[in-house]
mmCIF file of C-alpha atoms and ligand atoms in Angstrom:
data_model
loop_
_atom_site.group_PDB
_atom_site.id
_atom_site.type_symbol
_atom_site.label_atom_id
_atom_site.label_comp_id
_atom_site.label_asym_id
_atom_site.label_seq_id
_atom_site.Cartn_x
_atom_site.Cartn_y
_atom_site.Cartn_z
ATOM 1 C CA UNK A 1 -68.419 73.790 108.843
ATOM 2 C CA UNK A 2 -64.479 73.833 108.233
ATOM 3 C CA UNK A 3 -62.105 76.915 108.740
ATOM 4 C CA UNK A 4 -60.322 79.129 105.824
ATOM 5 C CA UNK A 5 -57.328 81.697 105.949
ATOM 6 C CA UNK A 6 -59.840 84.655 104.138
ATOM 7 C CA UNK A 7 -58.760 87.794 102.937
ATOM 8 C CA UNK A 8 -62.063 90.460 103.212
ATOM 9 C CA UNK A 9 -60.443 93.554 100.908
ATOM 10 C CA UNK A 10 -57.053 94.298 99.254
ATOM 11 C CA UNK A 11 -55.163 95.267 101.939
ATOM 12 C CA UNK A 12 -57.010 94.228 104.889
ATOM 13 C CA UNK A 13 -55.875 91.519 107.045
ATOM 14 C CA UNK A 14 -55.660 87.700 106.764
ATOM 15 C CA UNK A 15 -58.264 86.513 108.693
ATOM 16 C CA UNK A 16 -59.040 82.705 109.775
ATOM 17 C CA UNK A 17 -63.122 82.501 109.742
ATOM 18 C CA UNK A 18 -65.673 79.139 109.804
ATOM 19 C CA UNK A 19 -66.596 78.588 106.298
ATOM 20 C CA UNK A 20 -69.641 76.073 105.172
ATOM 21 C CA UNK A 21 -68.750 74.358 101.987
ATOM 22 C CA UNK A 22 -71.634 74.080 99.291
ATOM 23 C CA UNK A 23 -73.124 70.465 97.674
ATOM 24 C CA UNK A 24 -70.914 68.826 95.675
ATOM 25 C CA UNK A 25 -70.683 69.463 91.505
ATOM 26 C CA UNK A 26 -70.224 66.555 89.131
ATOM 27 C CA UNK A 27 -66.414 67.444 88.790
ATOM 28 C CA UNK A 28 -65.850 68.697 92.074
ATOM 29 C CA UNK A 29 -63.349 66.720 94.810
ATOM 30 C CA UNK A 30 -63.809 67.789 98.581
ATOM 31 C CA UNK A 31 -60.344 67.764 99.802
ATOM 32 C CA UNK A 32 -59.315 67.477 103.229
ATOM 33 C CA UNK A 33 -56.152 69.783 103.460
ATOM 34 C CA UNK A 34 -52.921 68.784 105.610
ATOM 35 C CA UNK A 35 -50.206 70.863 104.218
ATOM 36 C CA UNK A 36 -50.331 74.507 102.266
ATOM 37 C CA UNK A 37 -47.201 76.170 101.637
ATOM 38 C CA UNK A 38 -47.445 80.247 102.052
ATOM 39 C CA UNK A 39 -46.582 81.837 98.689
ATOM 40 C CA UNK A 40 -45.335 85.304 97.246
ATOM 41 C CA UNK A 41 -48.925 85.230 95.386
ATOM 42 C CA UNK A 42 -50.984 84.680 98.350
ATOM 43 C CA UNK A 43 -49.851 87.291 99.785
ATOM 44 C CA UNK A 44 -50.299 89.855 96.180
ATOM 45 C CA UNK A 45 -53.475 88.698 96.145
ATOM 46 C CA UNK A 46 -53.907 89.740 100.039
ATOM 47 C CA UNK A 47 -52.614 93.601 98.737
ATOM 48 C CA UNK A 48 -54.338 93.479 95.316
ATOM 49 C CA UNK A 49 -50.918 93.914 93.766
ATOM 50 C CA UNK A 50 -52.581 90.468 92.079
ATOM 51 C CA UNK A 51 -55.934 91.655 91.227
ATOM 52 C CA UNK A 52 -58.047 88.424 92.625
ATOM 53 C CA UNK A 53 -61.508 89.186 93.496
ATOM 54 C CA UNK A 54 -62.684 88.814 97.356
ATOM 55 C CA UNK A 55 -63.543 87.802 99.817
ATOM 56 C CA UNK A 56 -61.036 85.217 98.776
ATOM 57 C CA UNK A 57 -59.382 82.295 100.379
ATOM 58 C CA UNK A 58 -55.600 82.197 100.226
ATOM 59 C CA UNK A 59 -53.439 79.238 99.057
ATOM 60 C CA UNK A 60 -52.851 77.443 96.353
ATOM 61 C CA UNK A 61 -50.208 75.014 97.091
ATOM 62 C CA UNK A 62 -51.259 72.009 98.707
ATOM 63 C CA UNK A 63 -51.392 68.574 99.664
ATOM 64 C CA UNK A 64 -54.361 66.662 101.226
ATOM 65 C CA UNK A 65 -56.831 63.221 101.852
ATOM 66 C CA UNK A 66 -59.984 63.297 99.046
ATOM 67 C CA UNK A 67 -63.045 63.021 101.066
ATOM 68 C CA UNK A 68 -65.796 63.174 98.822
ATOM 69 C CA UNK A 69 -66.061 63.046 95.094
ATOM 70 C CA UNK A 70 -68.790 64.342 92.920
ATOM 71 C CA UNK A 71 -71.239 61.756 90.062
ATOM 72 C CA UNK A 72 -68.446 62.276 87.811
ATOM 73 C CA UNK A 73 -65.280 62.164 88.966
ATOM 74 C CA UNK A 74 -63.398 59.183 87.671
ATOM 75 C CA UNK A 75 -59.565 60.015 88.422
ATOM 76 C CA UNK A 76 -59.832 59.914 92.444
ATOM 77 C CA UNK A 77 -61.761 58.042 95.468
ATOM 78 C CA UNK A 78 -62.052 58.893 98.737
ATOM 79 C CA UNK A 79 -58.921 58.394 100.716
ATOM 80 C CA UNK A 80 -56.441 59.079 97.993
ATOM 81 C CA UNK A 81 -53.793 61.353 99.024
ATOM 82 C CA UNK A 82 -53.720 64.271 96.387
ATOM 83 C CA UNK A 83 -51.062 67.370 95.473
ATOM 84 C CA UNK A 84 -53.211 70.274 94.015
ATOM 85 C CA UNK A 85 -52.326 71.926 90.719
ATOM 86 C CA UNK A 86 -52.858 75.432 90.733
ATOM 87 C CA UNK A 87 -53.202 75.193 86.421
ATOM 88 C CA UNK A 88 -55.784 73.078 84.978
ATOM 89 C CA UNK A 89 -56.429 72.421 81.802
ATOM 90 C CA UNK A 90 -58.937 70.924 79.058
ATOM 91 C CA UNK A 91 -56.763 69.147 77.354
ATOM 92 C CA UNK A 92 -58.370 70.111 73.869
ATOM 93 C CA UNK A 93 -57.536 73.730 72.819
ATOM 94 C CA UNK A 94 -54.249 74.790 71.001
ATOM 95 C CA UNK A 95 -52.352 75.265 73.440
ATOM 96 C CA UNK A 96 -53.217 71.935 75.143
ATOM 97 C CA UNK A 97 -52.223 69.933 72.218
ATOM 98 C CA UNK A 98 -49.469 71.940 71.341
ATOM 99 C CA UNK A 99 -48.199 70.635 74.639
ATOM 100 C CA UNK A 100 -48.533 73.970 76.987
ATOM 101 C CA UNK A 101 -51.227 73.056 79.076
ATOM 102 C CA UNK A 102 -49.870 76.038 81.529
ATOM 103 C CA UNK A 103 -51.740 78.719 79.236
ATOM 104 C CA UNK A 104 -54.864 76.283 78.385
ATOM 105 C CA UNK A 105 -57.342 78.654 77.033
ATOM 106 C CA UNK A 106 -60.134 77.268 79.285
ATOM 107 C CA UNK A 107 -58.171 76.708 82.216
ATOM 108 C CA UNK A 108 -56.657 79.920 82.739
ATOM 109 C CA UNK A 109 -59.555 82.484 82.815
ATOM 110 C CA UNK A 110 -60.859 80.334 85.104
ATOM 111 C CA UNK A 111 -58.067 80.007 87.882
ATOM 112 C CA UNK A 112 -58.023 84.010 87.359
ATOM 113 C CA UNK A 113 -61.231 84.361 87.965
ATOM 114 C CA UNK A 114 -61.129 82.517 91.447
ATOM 115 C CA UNK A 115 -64.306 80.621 90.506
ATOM 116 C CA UNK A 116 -65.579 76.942 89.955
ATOM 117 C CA UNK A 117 -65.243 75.553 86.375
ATOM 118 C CA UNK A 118 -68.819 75.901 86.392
ATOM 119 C CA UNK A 119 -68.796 79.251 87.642
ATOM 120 C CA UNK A 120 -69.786 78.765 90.494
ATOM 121 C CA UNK A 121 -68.556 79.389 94.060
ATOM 122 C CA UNK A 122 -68.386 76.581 96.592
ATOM 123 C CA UNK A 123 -67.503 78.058 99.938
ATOM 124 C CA UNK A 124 -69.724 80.876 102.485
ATOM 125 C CA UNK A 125 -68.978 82.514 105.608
ATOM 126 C CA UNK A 126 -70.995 82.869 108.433
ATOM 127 C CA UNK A 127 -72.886 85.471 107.293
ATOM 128 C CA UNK A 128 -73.732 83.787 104.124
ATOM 129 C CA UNK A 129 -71.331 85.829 101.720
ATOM 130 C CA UNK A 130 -69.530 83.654 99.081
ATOM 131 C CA UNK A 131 -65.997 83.721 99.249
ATOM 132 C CA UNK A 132 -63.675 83.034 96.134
ATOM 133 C CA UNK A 133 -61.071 80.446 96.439
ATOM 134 C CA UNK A 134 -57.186 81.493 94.871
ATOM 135 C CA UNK A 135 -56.686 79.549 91.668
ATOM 136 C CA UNK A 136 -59.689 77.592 92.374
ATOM 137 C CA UNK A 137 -58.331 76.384 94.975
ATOM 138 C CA UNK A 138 -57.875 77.770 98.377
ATOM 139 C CA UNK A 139 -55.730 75.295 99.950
ATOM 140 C CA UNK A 140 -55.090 77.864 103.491
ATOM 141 C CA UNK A 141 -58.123 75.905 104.667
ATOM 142 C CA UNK A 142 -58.824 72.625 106.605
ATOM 143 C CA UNK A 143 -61.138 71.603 103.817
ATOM 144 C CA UNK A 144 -61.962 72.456 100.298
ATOM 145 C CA UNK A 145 -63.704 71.613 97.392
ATOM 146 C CA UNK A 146 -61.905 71.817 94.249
ATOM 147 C CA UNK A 147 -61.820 70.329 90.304
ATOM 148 C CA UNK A 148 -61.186 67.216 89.880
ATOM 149 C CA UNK A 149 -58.445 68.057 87.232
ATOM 150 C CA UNK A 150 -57.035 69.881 89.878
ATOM 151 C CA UNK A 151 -56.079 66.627 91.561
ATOM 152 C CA UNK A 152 -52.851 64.604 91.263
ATOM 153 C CA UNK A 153 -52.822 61.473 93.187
ATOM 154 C CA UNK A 154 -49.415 60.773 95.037
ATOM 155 C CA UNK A 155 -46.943 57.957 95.959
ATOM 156 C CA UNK A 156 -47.772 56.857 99.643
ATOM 157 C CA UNK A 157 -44.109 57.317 101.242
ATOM 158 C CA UNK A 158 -44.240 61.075 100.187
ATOM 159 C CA UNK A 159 -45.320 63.653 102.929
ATOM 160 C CA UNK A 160 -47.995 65.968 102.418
ATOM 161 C CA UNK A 161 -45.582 68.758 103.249
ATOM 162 C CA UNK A 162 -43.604 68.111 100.257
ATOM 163 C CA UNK A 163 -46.464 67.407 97.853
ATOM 164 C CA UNK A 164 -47.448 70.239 98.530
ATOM 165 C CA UNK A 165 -44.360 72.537 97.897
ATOM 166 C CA UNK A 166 -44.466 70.651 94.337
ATOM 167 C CA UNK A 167 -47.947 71.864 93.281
ATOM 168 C CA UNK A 168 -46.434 75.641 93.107
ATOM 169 C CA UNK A 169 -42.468 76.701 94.415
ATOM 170 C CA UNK A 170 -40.952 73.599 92.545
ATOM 171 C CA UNK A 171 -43.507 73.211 89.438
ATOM 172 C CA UNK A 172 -42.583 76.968 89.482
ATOM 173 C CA UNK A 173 -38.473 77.091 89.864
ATOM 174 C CA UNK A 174 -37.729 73.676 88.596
ATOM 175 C CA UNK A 175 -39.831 74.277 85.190
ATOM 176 C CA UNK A 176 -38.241 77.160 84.496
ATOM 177 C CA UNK A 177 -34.997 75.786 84.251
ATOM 178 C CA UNK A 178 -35.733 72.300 82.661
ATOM 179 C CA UNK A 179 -38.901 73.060 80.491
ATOM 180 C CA UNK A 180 -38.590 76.739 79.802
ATOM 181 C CA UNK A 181 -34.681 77.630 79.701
ATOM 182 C CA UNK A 182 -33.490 73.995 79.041
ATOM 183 C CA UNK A 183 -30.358 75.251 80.678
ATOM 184 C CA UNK A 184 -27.660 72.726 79.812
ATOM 185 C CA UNK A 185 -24.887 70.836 81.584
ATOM 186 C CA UNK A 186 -22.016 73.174 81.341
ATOM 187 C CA UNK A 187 -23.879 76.467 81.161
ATOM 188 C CA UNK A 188 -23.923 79.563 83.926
ATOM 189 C CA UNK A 189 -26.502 80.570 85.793
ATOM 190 C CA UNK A 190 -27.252 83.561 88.092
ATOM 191 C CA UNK A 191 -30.315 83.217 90.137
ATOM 192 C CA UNK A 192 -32.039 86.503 91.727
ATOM 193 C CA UNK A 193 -34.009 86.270 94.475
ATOM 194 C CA UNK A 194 -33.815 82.791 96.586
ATOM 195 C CA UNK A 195 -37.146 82.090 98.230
ATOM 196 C CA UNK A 196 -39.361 79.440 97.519
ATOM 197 C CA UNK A 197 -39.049 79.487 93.638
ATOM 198 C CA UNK A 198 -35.084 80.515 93.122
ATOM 199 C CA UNK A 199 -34.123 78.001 95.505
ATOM 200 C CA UNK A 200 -36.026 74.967 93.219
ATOM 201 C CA UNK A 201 -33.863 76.502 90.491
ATOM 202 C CA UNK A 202 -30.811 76.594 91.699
ATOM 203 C CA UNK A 203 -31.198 73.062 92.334
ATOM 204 C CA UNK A 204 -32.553 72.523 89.005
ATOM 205 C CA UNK A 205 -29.469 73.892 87.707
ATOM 206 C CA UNK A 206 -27.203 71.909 89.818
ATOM 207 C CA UNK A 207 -29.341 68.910 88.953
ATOM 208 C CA UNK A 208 -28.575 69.034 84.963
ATOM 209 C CA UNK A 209 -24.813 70.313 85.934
ATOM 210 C CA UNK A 210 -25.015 73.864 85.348
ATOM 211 C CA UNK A 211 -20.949 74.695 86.143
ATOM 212 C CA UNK A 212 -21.398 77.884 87.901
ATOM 213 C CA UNK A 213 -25.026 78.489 89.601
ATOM 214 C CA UNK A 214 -24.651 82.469 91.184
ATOM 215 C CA UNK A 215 -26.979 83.020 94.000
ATOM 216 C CA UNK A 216 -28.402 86.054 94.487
ATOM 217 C CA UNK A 217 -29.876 87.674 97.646
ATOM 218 C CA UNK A 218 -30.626 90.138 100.360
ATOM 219 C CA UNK A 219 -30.888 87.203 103.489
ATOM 220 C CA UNK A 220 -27.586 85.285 104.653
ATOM 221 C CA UNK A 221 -29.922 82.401 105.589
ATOM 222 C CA UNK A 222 -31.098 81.558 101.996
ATOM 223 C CA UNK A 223 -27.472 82.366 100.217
ATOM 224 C CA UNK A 224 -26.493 79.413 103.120
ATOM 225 C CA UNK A 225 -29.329 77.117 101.840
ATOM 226 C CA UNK A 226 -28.851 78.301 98.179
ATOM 227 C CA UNK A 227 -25.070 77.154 98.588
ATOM 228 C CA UNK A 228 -26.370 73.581 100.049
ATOM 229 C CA UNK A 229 -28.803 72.960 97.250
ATOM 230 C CA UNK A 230 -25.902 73.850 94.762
ATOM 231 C CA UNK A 231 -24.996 77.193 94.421
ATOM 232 C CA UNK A 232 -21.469 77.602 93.463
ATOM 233 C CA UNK A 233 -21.329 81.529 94.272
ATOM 234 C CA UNK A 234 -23.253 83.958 96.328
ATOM 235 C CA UNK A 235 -23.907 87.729 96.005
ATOM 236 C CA UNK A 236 -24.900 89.469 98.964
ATOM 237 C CA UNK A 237 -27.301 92.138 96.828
ATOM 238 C CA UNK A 238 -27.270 94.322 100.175
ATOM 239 C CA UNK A 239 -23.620 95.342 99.655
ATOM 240 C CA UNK A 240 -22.404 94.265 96.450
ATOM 241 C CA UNK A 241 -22.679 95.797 92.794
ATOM 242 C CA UNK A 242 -24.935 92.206 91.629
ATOM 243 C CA UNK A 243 -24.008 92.985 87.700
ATOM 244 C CA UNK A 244 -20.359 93.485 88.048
ATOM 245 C CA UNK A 245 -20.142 90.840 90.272
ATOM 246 C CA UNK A 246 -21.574 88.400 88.508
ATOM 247 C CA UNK A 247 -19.668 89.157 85.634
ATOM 248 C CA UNK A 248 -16.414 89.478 87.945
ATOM 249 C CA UNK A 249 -17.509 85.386 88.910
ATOM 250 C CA UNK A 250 -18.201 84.637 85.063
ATOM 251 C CA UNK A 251 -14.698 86.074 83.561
ATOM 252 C CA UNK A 252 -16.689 89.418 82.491
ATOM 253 C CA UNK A 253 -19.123 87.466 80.004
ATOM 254 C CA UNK A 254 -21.734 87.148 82.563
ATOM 255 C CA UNK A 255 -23.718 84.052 82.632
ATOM 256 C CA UNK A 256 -25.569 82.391 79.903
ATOM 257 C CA UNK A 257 -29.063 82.621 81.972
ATOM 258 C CA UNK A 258 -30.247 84.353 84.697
ATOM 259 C CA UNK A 259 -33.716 83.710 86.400
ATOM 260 C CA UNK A 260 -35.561 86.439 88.038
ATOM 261 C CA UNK A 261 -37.531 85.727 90.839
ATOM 262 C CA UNK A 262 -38.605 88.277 93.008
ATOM 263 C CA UNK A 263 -41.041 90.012 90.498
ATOM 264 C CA UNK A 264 -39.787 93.422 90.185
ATOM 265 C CA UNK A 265 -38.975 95.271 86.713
ATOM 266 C CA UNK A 266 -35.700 96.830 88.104
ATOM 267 C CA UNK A 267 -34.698 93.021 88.834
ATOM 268 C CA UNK A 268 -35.719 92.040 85.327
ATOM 269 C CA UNK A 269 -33.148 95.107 84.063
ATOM 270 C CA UNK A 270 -30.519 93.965 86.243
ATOM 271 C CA UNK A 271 -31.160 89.874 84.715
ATOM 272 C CA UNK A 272 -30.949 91.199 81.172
ATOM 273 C CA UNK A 273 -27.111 93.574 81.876
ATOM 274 C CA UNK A 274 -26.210 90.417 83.731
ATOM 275 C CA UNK A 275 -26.302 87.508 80.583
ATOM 276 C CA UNK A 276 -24.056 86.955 78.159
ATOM 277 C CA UNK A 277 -24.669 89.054 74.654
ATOM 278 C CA UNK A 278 -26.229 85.477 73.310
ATOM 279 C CA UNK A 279 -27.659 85.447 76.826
ATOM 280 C CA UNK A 280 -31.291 84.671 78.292
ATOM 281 C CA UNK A 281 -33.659 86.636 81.033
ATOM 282 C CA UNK A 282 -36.095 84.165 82.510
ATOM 283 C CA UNK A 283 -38.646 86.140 84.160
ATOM 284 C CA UNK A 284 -40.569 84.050 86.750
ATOM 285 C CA UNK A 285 -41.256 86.494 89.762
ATOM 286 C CA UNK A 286 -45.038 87.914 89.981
ATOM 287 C CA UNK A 287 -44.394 91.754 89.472
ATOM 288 C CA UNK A 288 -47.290 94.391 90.431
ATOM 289 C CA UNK A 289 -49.684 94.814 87.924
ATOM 290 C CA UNK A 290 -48.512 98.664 87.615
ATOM 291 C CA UNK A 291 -44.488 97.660 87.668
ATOM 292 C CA UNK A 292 -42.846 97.995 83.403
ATOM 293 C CA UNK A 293 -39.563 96.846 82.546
ATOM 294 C CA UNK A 294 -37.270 98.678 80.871
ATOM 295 C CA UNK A 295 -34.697 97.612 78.672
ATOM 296 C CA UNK A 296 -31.891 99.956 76.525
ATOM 297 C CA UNK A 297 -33.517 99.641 73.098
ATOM 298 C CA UNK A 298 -30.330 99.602 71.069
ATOM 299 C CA UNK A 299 -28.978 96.745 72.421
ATOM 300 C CA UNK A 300 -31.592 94.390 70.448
ATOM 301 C CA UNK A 301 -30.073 95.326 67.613
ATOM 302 C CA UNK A 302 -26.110 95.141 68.782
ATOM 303 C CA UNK A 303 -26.896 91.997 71.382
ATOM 304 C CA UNK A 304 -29.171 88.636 70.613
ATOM 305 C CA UNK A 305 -30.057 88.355 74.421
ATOM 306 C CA UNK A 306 -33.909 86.652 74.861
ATOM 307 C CA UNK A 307 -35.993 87.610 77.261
ATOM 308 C CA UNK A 308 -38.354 85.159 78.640
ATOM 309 C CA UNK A 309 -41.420 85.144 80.482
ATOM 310 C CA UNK A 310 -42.653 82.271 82.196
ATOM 311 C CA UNK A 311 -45.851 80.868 83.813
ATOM 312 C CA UNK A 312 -45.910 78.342 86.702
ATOM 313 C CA UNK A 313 -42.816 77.183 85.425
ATOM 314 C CA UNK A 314 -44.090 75.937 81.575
ATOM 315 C CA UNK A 315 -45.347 73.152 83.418
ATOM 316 C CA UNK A 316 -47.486 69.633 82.121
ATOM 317 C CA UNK A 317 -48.466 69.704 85.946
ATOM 318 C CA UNK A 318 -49.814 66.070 85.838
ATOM 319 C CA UNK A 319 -46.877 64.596 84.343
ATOM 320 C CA UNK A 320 -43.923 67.096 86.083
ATOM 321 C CA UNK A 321 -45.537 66.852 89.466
ATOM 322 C CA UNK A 322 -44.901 63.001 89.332
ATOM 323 C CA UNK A 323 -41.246 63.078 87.892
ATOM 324 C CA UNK A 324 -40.051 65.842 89.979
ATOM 325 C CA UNK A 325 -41.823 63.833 93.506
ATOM 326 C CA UNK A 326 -39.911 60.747 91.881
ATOM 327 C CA UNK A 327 -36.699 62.597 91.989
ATOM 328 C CA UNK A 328 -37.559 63.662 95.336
ATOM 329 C CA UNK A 329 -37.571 60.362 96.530
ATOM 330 C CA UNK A 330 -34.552 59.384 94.727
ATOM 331 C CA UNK A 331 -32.874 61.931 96.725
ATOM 332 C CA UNK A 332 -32.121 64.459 93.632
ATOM 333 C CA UNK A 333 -34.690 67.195 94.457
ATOM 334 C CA UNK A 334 -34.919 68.151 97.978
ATOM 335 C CA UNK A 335 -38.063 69.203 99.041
ATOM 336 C CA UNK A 336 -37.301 69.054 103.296
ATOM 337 C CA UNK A 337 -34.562 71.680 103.557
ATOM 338 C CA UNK A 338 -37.180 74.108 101.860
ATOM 339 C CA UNK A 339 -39.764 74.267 104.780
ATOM 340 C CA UNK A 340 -38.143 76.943 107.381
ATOM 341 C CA UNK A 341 -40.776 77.032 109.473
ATOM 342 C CA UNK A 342 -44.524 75.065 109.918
ATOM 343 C CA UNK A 343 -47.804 77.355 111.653
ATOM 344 C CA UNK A 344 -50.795 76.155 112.584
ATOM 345 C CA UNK A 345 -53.784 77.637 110.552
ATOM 346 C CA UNK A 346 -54.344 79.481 113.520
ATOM 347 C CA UNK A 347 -51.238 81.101 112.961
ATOM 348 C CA UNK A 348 -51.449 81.715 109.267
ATOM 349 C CA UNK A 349 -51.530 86.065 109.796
ATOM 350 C CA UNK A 350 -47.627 85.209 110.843
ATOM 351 C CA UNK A 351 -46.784 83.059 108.564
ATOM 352 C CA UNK A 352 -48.118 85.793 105.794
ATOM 353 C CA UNK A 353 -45.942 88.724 108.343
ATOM 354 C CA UNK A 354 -42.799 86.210 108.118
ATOM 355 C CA UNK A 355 -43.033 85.752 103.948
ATOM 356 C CA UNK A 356 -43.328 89.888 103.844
ATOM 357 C CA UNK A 357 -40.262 90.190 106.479
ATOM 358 C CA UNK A 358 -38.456 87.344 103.433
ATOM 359 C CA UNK A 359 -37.656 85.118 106.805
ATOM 360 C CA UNK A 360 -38.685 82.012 104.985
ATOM 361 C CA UNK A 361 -37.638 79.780 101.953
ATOM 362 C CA UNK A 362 -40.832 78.336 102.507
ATOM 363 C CA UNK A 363 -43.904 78.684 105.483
ATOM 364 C CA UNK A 364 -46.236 75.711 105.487
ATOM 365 C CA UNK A 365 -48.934 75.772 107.201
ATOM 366 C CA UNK A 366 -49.973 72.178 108.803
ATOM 367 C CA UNK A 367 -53.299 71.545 109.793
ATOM 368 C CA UNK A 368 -54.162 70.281 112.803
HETATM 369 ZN ZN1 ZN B 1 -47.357 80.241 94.242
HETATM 370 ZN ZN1 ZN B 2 -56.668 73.603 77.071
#
């Protein structure tokens, strides 16, 4: 018997319930959790706005101790110290080999569906119901069990806290910049929305020597932390006009890429009258599944702007999880200043309250 953050219904609350884990697949790695951060998608998939099936456990960004491995399982032993990916792939289909293993054609439908690669689900409540886990995962829980490609071993001297802020926020917000924008040393960059994904870009961006790197946002506390991981500028979007001041800060041109990450249409429309005419829109936020963007037609004919979308930050999680925890430890990604606050699992209905209120870069909660 272990404990899980589990949401019943769309809507209903987030509720922490004893949960008995099933018998152990082939492929399958029990995972005893110690860190999971507290994402914008946990909590869409808490008010359906992310259409996850339930009863579902939250999480899907976290760090932990393997316990158990299943027959198969060749990559981990017990008493490795994992990050989770919330992507996994096969490693076979187009995609794979084309070197996008963030839309692998196996591994996606299965992440979205909540379920086991198998199918199957590994986790019941008291009464006997099976409960999905997010992404496969589930990590809002003391212990999980979860595929074995979902598992990325990690250097000893890095805390679980910050592997775990890697397996979503930072794959997320750093990817976007390096793998999917490639923004360049020189370039400008406006940032909307810094939480737990715009911060890791604006310190992408100051990490390849972006010259100007506009923050934008509606809390004073994360245009202060956006400003120490980098930002040169910050819009208040509470007061100020955020186009014509970011084109005010860029000389009128606006900047050559701006990153939208909050996950709202209107935002997206704001990116796109914010870039340059040769400019690019890099959409990252998770919008409601009923939310459009709309875009003035005629200016794809008398602009070349791009619009970009983006998922979990065109990441090759295995191989950018390790090079982004390396540059952690060298100092040039900073994972620490991220956390804002830590809840036990106990806790975890707050720490979903204080993401909705936008108090936090980042809420992990630590178990006990
Ligand atoms: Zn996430
Ligand atoms: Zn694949």
């Amino acid at each position: 018997m272990t404990r899980a953050a589990v949401v019943y219904e769309h809507g209903g609350p987030v509720e922490v319930v004893d949960v008995t884990l099933g018998a152990l697949g082939p492929h399958d790695v029990r995972v005893l959790i110690a860190a999971s951060g507290v994402c914008h998608s946990d909590v869409a998939a808490q008010s359906g706005a992310l259409a996850f099936p339930t009863p579902i456990i939250l999480g899907h960004e976290g760090a932990g101790t393997v316990a158990e491995v299943g027959a198969e399982v060749t990559e981990v032993v017990p008493g490795d110290r994992v990050a989770l990916s919330a992507i996994i792939s096969c490693g076979r289909c187009r995609p794979c080999v084309e070197g996008t293993p963030n839309l692998c054609e196996w591994g996606l439908p299965i992440i979205f569906s909540c379920r086991q690669p198998d199918g199957g689900l590994r986790a019941t409540d008291r009464t006997g119901r099976d409960i999905y886990q997010f992404a496969s995962l589930g990590t809002l829980a003391e212990e999980v069990i979860v595929p074995d490609i979902a598992t990325v071993k990690i250097p000893d001297d890095v805390s679980f806290e910050a592997a775990a802020l890697v397996g979503c926020g930072v794959l997320t917000g750093v990817g976007a910049v390096l793998n999917r924008a490639r923004v360049e040393a020189g370039d400008t960059v406006a940032v909307i929305g810094c939480g737990g994904v715009g911060l890791n870009v604006v310190q992408a961006a100051a990490m390849v020597g972006a010259a100007s790197i506009i923050a934008v946002d509606r809390e004073d506390a994360k245009l202060r932390l956006a400003r120490q991981l980098g930002a040169t500028d910050a819009v208040d979007a509470r007061s100020a006009d955020v186009v014509a001041a970011v084109r005010h800060l860029t000389g009128g041109r606006g900047v050559d890429t701006a990153f939208e990450c909050v996950g709202r249409g209107a935002l997206v429309r704001q990116a796109w009258e914010a870039v340059t005419i040769s400019g690019t829109v890099v959409a990252i936020g998770v919008a409601a599944g009923d939310d459009v963007v709309v875009l003035p037609a005629q200016e794809l004919s008398t602009s070349e702007k791009t619009l970009m979308s983006c998922l979990y930050g065109s990441s090759r999680p295995r191989l950018d999880m390790a090079r982004y925890l390396q540059l952690y430890r060298q100092g040039k990604l900073r994972l620490d200043e991220l956390v804002t606050r830590r809840y036990p699992l106990d806790d975890v209905a707050r720490a979903v309250a204080d993401l909705h209120a936008a108090r936090n870069a980042r809420g992990v909660v630590v178990m006990g």
